[in-house]
CSV table of N, CA and C in Angstrom, one decimal:
chain,number,residue,atom,x,y,z
A,166,PRO,N,1.4,-23.3,0.6
A,166,PRO,CA,1.4,-22.3,-0.5
A,166,PRO,C,1.3,-20.9,-0.1
A,167,MET,N,1.8,-20.0,-0.8
A,167,MET,CA,1.9,-18.6,-0.5
A,167,MET,C,0.5,-17.9,-0.8
A,168,SER,N,-0.1,-17.2,0.2
A,168,SER,CA,-1.4,-16.6,0.0
A,168,SER,C,-1.2,-15.3,-0.8
A,169,MET,N,-2.3,-14.8,-1.4
A,169,MET,CA,-2.2,-13.5,-2.1
A,169,MET,C,-1.8,-12.4,-1.2
A,170,LEU,N,-2.3,-12.4,0.0
A,170,LEU,CA,-2.0,-11.3,0.9
A,170,LEU,C,-0.5,-11.3,1.2
A,171,HIS,N,0.1,-12.4,1.4
A,171,HIS,CA,1.6,-12.5,1.6
A,171,HIS,C,2.3,-12.0,0.4
A,172,VAL,N,1.9,-12.4,-0.8
A,172,VAL,CA,2.6,-12.0,-2.0
A,172,VAL,C,2.4,-10.5,-2.2
A,173,GLN,N,1.2,-9.9,-1.9
A,173,GLN,CA,1.0,-8.5,-2.0
A,173,GLN,C,1.9,-7.7,-1.1
A,174,GLU,N,2.0,-8.2,0.2
A,174,GLU,CA,2.8,-7.5,1.2
A,174,GLU,C,4.2,-7.5,0.8
A,175,ASN,N,4.7,-8.5,0.2
A,175,ASN,CA,6.1,-8.6,-0.2
A,175,ASN,C,6.5,-7.4,-1.0
A,176,VAL,N,5.8,-7.2,-2.2
A,176,VAL,CA,6.2,-6.1,-3.1
A,176,VAL,C,5.7,-4.8,-2.5
A,177,LEU,N,4.6,-4.7,-1.9
A,177,LEU,CA,4.1,-3.5,-1.4
A,177,LEU,C,4.9,-3.0,-0.2
A,178,GLN,N,5.3,-3.9,0.7
A,178,GLN,CA,6.2,-3.5,1.8
A,178,GLN,C,7.5,-2.9,1.3
A,179,ARG,N,8.0,-3.5,0.3
A,179,ARG,CA,9.3,-2.9,-0.3
A,179,ARG,C,9.1,-1.5,-0.8
A,180,VAL,N,8.0,-1.3,-1.5
A,180,VAL,CA,7.7,0.1,-2.0
A,180,VAL,C,7.4,1.1,-0.8
A,181,LEU,N,6.6,0.6,0.1
A,181,LEU,CA,6.3,1.5,1.3
A,181,LEU,C,7.5,1.8,2.1
A,182,GLN,N,8.5,1.0,2.1
A,182,GLN,CA,9.7,1.2,2.9
A,182,GLN,C,10.7,2.2,2.2
A,183,LEU,N,10.4,2.5,0.9
A,183,LEU,CA,11.3,3.5,0.3
A,183,LEU,C,11.1,4.8,1.0
A,184,PRO,N,12.2,5.5,1.4
A,184,PRO,CA,12.1,6.8,2.1
A,184,PRO,C,11.2,7.8,1.4
A,185,VAL,N,11.3,7.9,0.1
A,185,VAL,CA,10.5,8.9,-0.7
A,185,VAL,C,9.0,8.6,-0.5
A,186,VAL,N,8.6,7.3,-0.5
A,186,VAL,CA,7.2,6.9,-0.4
A,186,VAL,C,6.8,7.0,1.1
A,187,SER,N,7.6,6.5,2.0
A,187,SER,CA,7.2,6.6,3.4
A,187,SER,C,7.0,8.0,3.9
A,188,SER,N,7.9,8.9,3.5
A,188,SER,CA,7.9,10.3,4.0
A,188,SER,C,6.6,11.0,3.4
A,189,THR,N,6.3,10.7,2.1
A,189,THR,CA,5.1,11.2,1.5
A,189,THR,C,3.9,10.8,2.3
A,190,CYS,N,3.8,9.5,2.6
A,190,CYS,CA,2.7,8.9,3.3
A,190,CYS,C,2.5,9.6,4.7
A,191,GLU,N,3.6,9.8,5.4
A,191,GLU,CA,3.6,10.4,6.7
A,191,GLU,C,3.1,11.8,6.6
A,192,THR,N,3.5,12.6,5.6
A,192,THR,CA,3.1,14.0,5.4
A,192,THR,C,1.6,14.0,5.2
A,193,LEU,N,1.1,13.1,4.3
A,193,LEU,CA,-0.3,13.1,4.0
A,193,LEU,C,-1.2,12.7,5.2
A,194,GLN,N,-0.6,11.7,6.0
A,194,GLN,CA,-1.3,11.3,7.2
A,194,GLN,C,-1.4,12.4,8.2
A,195,ARG,N,-0.4,13.2,8.3
A,195,ARG,CA,-0.4,14.4,9.3
A,195,ARG,C,-1.4,15.4,8.8
A,196,LYS,N,-1.4,15.7,7.5
A,196,LYS,CA,-2.4,16.7,7.0
A,196,LYS,C,-3.8,16.2,7.1
A,197,TYR,N,-4.0,14.9,6.9
A,197,TYR,CA,-5.4,14.3,7.1
A,197,TYR,C,-5.8,14.5,8.5
A,198,SER,N,-4.9,14.1,9.5
A,198,SER,CA,-5.3,14.2,10.9
A,198,SER,C,-5.5,15.6,11.3
A,199,SER,N,-4.7,16.5,10.9
A,199,SER,CA,-4.9,17.9,11.3
A,199,SER,C,-6.1,18.5,10.7
A,200,THR,N,-6.5,18.1,9.5
A,200,THR,CA,-7.8,18.6,8.9
A,200,THR,C,-9.0,18.0,9.7
A,201,LYS,N,-8.9,16.8,10.1
A,201,LYS,CA,-10.0,16.2,10.9
A,201,LYS,C,-10.1,16.9,12.2
A,202,GLU,N,-9.0,17.3,12.9
A,202,GLU,CA,-9.0,17.9,14.2
A,202,GLU,C,-9.5,19.3,14.1
A,203,SER,N,-9.2,20.1,13.0
A,203,SER,CA,-9.6,21.5,12.9
A,203,SER,C,-11.0,21.7,12.3
A,204,HIS,N,-11.6,20.7,11.7
A,204,HIS,CA,-12.9,20.9,11.1
A,204,HIS,C,-13.8,19.8,11.5
A,205,PRO,N,-14.7,20.1,12.5
A,205,PRO,CA,-15.6,19.1,13.1
A,205,PRO,C,-16.5,18.4,12.0
A,206,LEU,N,-17.0,19.2,11.0
A,206,LEU,CA,-17.8,18.6,10.0
A,206,LEU,C,-17.0,17.6,9.1
A,207,MET,N,-15.8,18.0,8.8
A,207,MET,CA,-14.9,17.2,8.0
A,207,MET,C,-14.6,15.9,8.8
A,208,ALA,N,-14.4,16.0,10.1
A,208,ALA,CA,-14.1,14.8,10.9
A,208,ALA,C,-15.2,13.8,10.8
A,209,SER,N,-16.5,14.2,10.9
A,209,SER,CA,-17.6,13.3,10.8
A,209,SER,C,-17.7,12.7,9.4
A,210,VAL,N,-17.4,13.4,8.4
A,210,VAL,CA,-17.4,12.9,7.0
A,210,VAL,C,-16.3,11.9,6.8
A,211,CYS,N,-15.1,12.2,7.4
A,211,CYS,CA,-14.0,11.3,7.3
A,211,CYS,C,-14.3,9.9,8.0
A,212,GLU,N,-14.9,10.0,9.2
A,212,GLU,CA,-15.2,8.8,9.9
A,212,GLU,C,-16.2,7.9,9.2
A,213,VAL,N,-17.2,8.5,8.6
A,213,VAL,CA,-18.1,7.7,7.8
A,213,VAL,C,-17.4,7.0,6.6
A,214,TYR,N,-16.6,7.8,5.9
A,214,TYR,CA,-15.8,7.3,4.8
A,214,TYR,C,-14.9,6.1,5.3
A,215,GLU,N,-14.2,6.3,6.4
A,215,GLU,CA,-13.2,5.3,6.9
A,215,GLU,C,-14.0,4.0,7.2
A,216,ARG,N,-15.1,4.1,7.9
A,216,ARG,CA,-15.9,2.9,8.2
A,216,ARG,C,-16.4,2.2,6.9
A,217,GLY,N,-16.8,3.0,5.9
A,217,GLY,CA,-17.2,2.4,4.6
A,217,GLY,C,-16.1,1.7,3.9
A,218,VAL,N,-14.9,2.3,3.9
A,218,VAL,CA,-13.8,1.7,3.2
A,218,VAL,C,-13.4,0.3,3.9
A,219,GLN,N,-13.4,0.3,5.2
A,219,GLN,CA,-13.1,-0.9,6.0
A,219,GLN,C,-14.1,-2.0,5.6
A,220,GLY,N,-15.4,-1.7,5.6
A,220,GLY,CA,-16.4,-2.7,5.3
A,220,GLY,C,-16.3,-3.2,3.9
A,221,ALA,N,-16.1,-2.3,2.9
A,221,ALA,CA,-16.0,-2.6,1.5
A,221,ALA,C,-14.7,-3.5,1.3
A,222,GLY,N,-13.6,-3.2,1.9
A,222,GLY,CA,-12.4,-3.9,1.8
A,222,GLY,C,-12.6,-5.4,2.3
A,223,ALA,N,-13.2,-5.5,3.4
A,223,ALA,CA,-13.4,-6.9,4.0
A,223,ALA,C,-14.3,-7.7,3.0
A,224,LEU,N,-15.4,-7.0,2.5
A,224,LEU,CA,-16.3,-7.7,1.6
A,224,LEU,C,-15.6,-8.1,0.3
A,225,ALA,N,-14.8,-7.2,-0.2
A,225,ALA,CA,-14.1,-7.5,-1.5
A,225,ALA,C,-13.2,-8.7,-1.3
A,226,MET,N,-12.4,-8.7,-0.2
A,226,MET,CA,-11.5,-9.8,0.0
A,226,MET,C,-12.2,-11.1,0.2
A,227,TRP,N,-13.3,-11.1,0.9
A,227,TRP,CA,-14.1,-12.3,1.1
A,227,TRP,C,-14.7,-12.9,-0.2
A,228,GLY,N,-15.1,-11.9,-1.1
A,228,GLY,CA,-15.7,-12.3,-2.4
A,228,GLY,C,-14.6,-12.8,-3.4
A,229,MET,N,-13.4,-12.3,-3.2
A,229,MET,CA,-12.3,-12.7,-4.1
A,229,MET,C,-11.5,-13.9,-3.7
A,230,GLU,N,-11.7,-14.4,-2.5
A,230,GLU,CA,-10.9,-15.5,-2.0
A,230,GLU,C,-10.8,-16.7,-2.9
A,231,PRO,N,-12.0,-17.3,-3.4
A,231,PRO,CA,-11.8,-18.4,-4.3
A,231,PRO,C,-11.0,-18.2,-5.6
A,232,VAL,N,-11.2,-17.0,-6.1
A,232,VAL,CA,-10.4,-16.6,-7.3
A,232,VAL,C,-8.9,-16.5,-7.0
A,233,VAL,N,-8.6,-15.9,-5.9
A,233,VAL,CA,-7.3,-15.7,-5.4
A,233,VAL,C,-6.5,-17.0,-5.3
A,234,ARG,N,-7.2,-18.0,-4.7
A,234,ARG,CA,-6.6,-19.3,-4.5
A,234,ARG,C,-6.2,-19.9,-5.9
A,235,ARG,N,-7.0,-19.8,-6.9
A,235,ARG,CA,-6.7,-20.3,-8.2
A,235,ARG,C,-5.6,-19.5,-8.9
A,236,LEU,N,-5.4,-18.3,-8.5
A,236,LEU,CA,-4.4,-17.4,-9.2
A,236,LEU,C,-3.1,-17.3,-8.4
A,237,GLU,N,-3.0,-18.0,-7.3
A,237,GLU,CA,-1.7,-17.8,-6.5
A,237,GLU,C,-0.4,-18.0,-7.3
A,238,PRO,N,-0.3,-19.0,-8.2
A,238,PRO,CA,1.0,-19.1,-8.9
A,238,PRO,C,1.3,-17.9,-9.8
A,239,GLN,N,0.2,-17.3,-10.4
A,239,GLN,CA,0.4,-16.1,-11.2
A,239,GLN,C,0.8,-14.9,-10.3
A,240,PHE,N,0.2,-14.8,-9.1
A,240,PHE,CA,0.6,-13.7,-8.2
A,240,PHE,C,2.0,-13.8,-7.8
A,241,ALA,N,2.5,-15.1,-7.5
A,241,ALA,CA,3.9,-15.3,-7.1
A,241,ALA,C,4.8,-14.8,-8.3
A,242,VAL,N,4.5,-15.2,-9.5
A,242,VAL,CA,5.3,-14.8,-10.7
A,242,VAL,C,5.3,-13.2,-10.8
A,243,ALA,N,4.1,-12.6,-10.7
A,243,ALA,CA,4.0,-11.2,-10.8
A,243,ALA,C,4.8,-10.5,-9.7
A,244,ASN,N,4.8,-11.0,-8.5
A,244,ASN,CA,5.5,-10.5,-7.4
A,244,ASN,C,7.0,-10.5,-7.6
A,245,ASN,N,7.5,-11.6,-8.1
A,245,ASN,CA,8.9,-11.8,-8.5
A,245,ASN,C,9.3,-10.7,-9.5
A,246,LEU,N,8.5,-10.6,-10.5
A,246,LEU,CA,8.8,-9.6,-11.6
A,246,LEU,C,8.8,-8.2,-11.0
A,247,ALA,N,7.8,-7.9,-10.2
A,247,ALA,CA,7.7,-6.6,-9.6
A,247,ALA,C,9.0,-6.3,-8.7
A,248,CYS,N,9.4,-7.3,-8.0
A,248,CYS,CA,10.6,-7.1,-7.1
A,248,CYS,C,11.8,-6.8,-8.0
A,249,ARG,N,11.9,-7.6,-9.1
A,249,ARG,CA,13.1,-7.3,-9.9
A,249,ARG,C,13.1,-5.9,-10.6
A,250,GLY,N,11.9,-5.5,-11.0
A,250,GLY,CA,11.7,-4.2,-11.5
A,250,GLY,C,12.1,-3.1,-10.5
A,251,LEU,N,11.7,-3.4,-9.2
A,251,LEU,CA,12.0,-2.4,-8.2
A,251,LEU,C,13.5,-2.4,-7.9
A,252,ASP,N,14.2,-3.5,-8.0
A,252,ASP,CA,15.6,-3.6,-7.8
A,252,ASP,C,16.3,-2.6,-8.9
A,253,HIS,N,15.8,-2.8,-10.1
A,253,HIS,CA,16.3,-2.0,-11.2
A,253,HIS,C,16.0,-0.5,-11.0
A,254,LEU,N,14.8,-0.1,-10.5
A,254,LEU,CA,14.5,1.3,-10.3
A,254,LEU,C,15.4,1.9,-9.2
A,255,GLU,N,15.6,1.1,-8.1
A,255,GLU,CA,16.4,1.6,-7.0
A,255,GLU,C,17.8,1.8,-7.4
A,256,GLU,N,18.3,1.0,-8.3
A,256,GLU,CA,19.6,1.1,-8.8
A,256,GLU,C,19.8,2.3,-9.7
A,257,LYS,N,18.8,2.6,-10.6
A,257,LYS,CA,18.9,3.7,-11.5
A,257,LYS,C,18.5,5.0,-11.0
A,258,ILE,N,17.6,5.0,-9.9
A,258,ILE,CA,17.1,6.3,-9.4
A,258,ILE,C,17.5,6.4,-7.9
A,259,PRO,N,18.7,6.8,-7.5
A,259,PRO,CA,19.1,6.9,-6.1
A,259,PRO,C,18.2,7.8,-5.3
A,260,ALA,N,17.5,8.8,-5.9
A,260,ALA,CA,16.6,9.7,-5.2
A,260,ALA,C,15.5,9.0,-4.4
A,261,LEU,N,15.2,7.7,-4.9
A,261,LEU,CA,14.1,7.0,-4.2
A,261,LEU,C,14.5,6.7,-2.7
A,262,GLN,N,15.8,6.7,-2.4
A,262,GLN,CA,16.3,6.4,-1.1
A,262,GLN,C,16.2,7.6,-0.1
A,263,TYR,N,15.8,8.8,-0.7
A,263,TYR,CA,15.8,10.0,0.2
A,263,TYR,C,14.3,10.4,0.5
A,264,PRO,N,14.1,11.0,1.7
A,264,PRO,CA,12.8,11.6,1.9
A,264,PRO,C,12.4,12.7,1.0
A,265,VAL,N,11.1,13.0,0.9
A,265,VAL,CA,10.6,14.0,-0.1
A,265,VAL,C,11.3,15.3,0.1
A,266,ASP,N,11.5,15.8,1.3
A,266,ASP,CA,12.1,17.1,1.5
A,266,ASP,C,13.6,17.2,1.0
A,267,LYS,N,14.2,16.1,0.8
A,267,LYS,CA,15.6,16.1,0.2
A,267,LYS,C,15.6,16.0,-1.3
């Protein structure tokens, strides 16, 4: 059976691979990194936040696991619908295939 993580990655990977999304993410990552490097106080705050998010994410996934197993068929249906919707968007909005600066 397909796990929730696999289902999520399917539709999320497609969205993240769109040039308009990936170029936005790269720009934000560069700005985040340069802010951390240029402001020592900001860097320490960011590191605390990053550690907290990692811990919370692991805890949330562990707590959700039994629920996720029961909902796997619904996740698969939702993923298929989302992929079809994305097909439609990509067809109707060609700009999604271009980086942000274009």
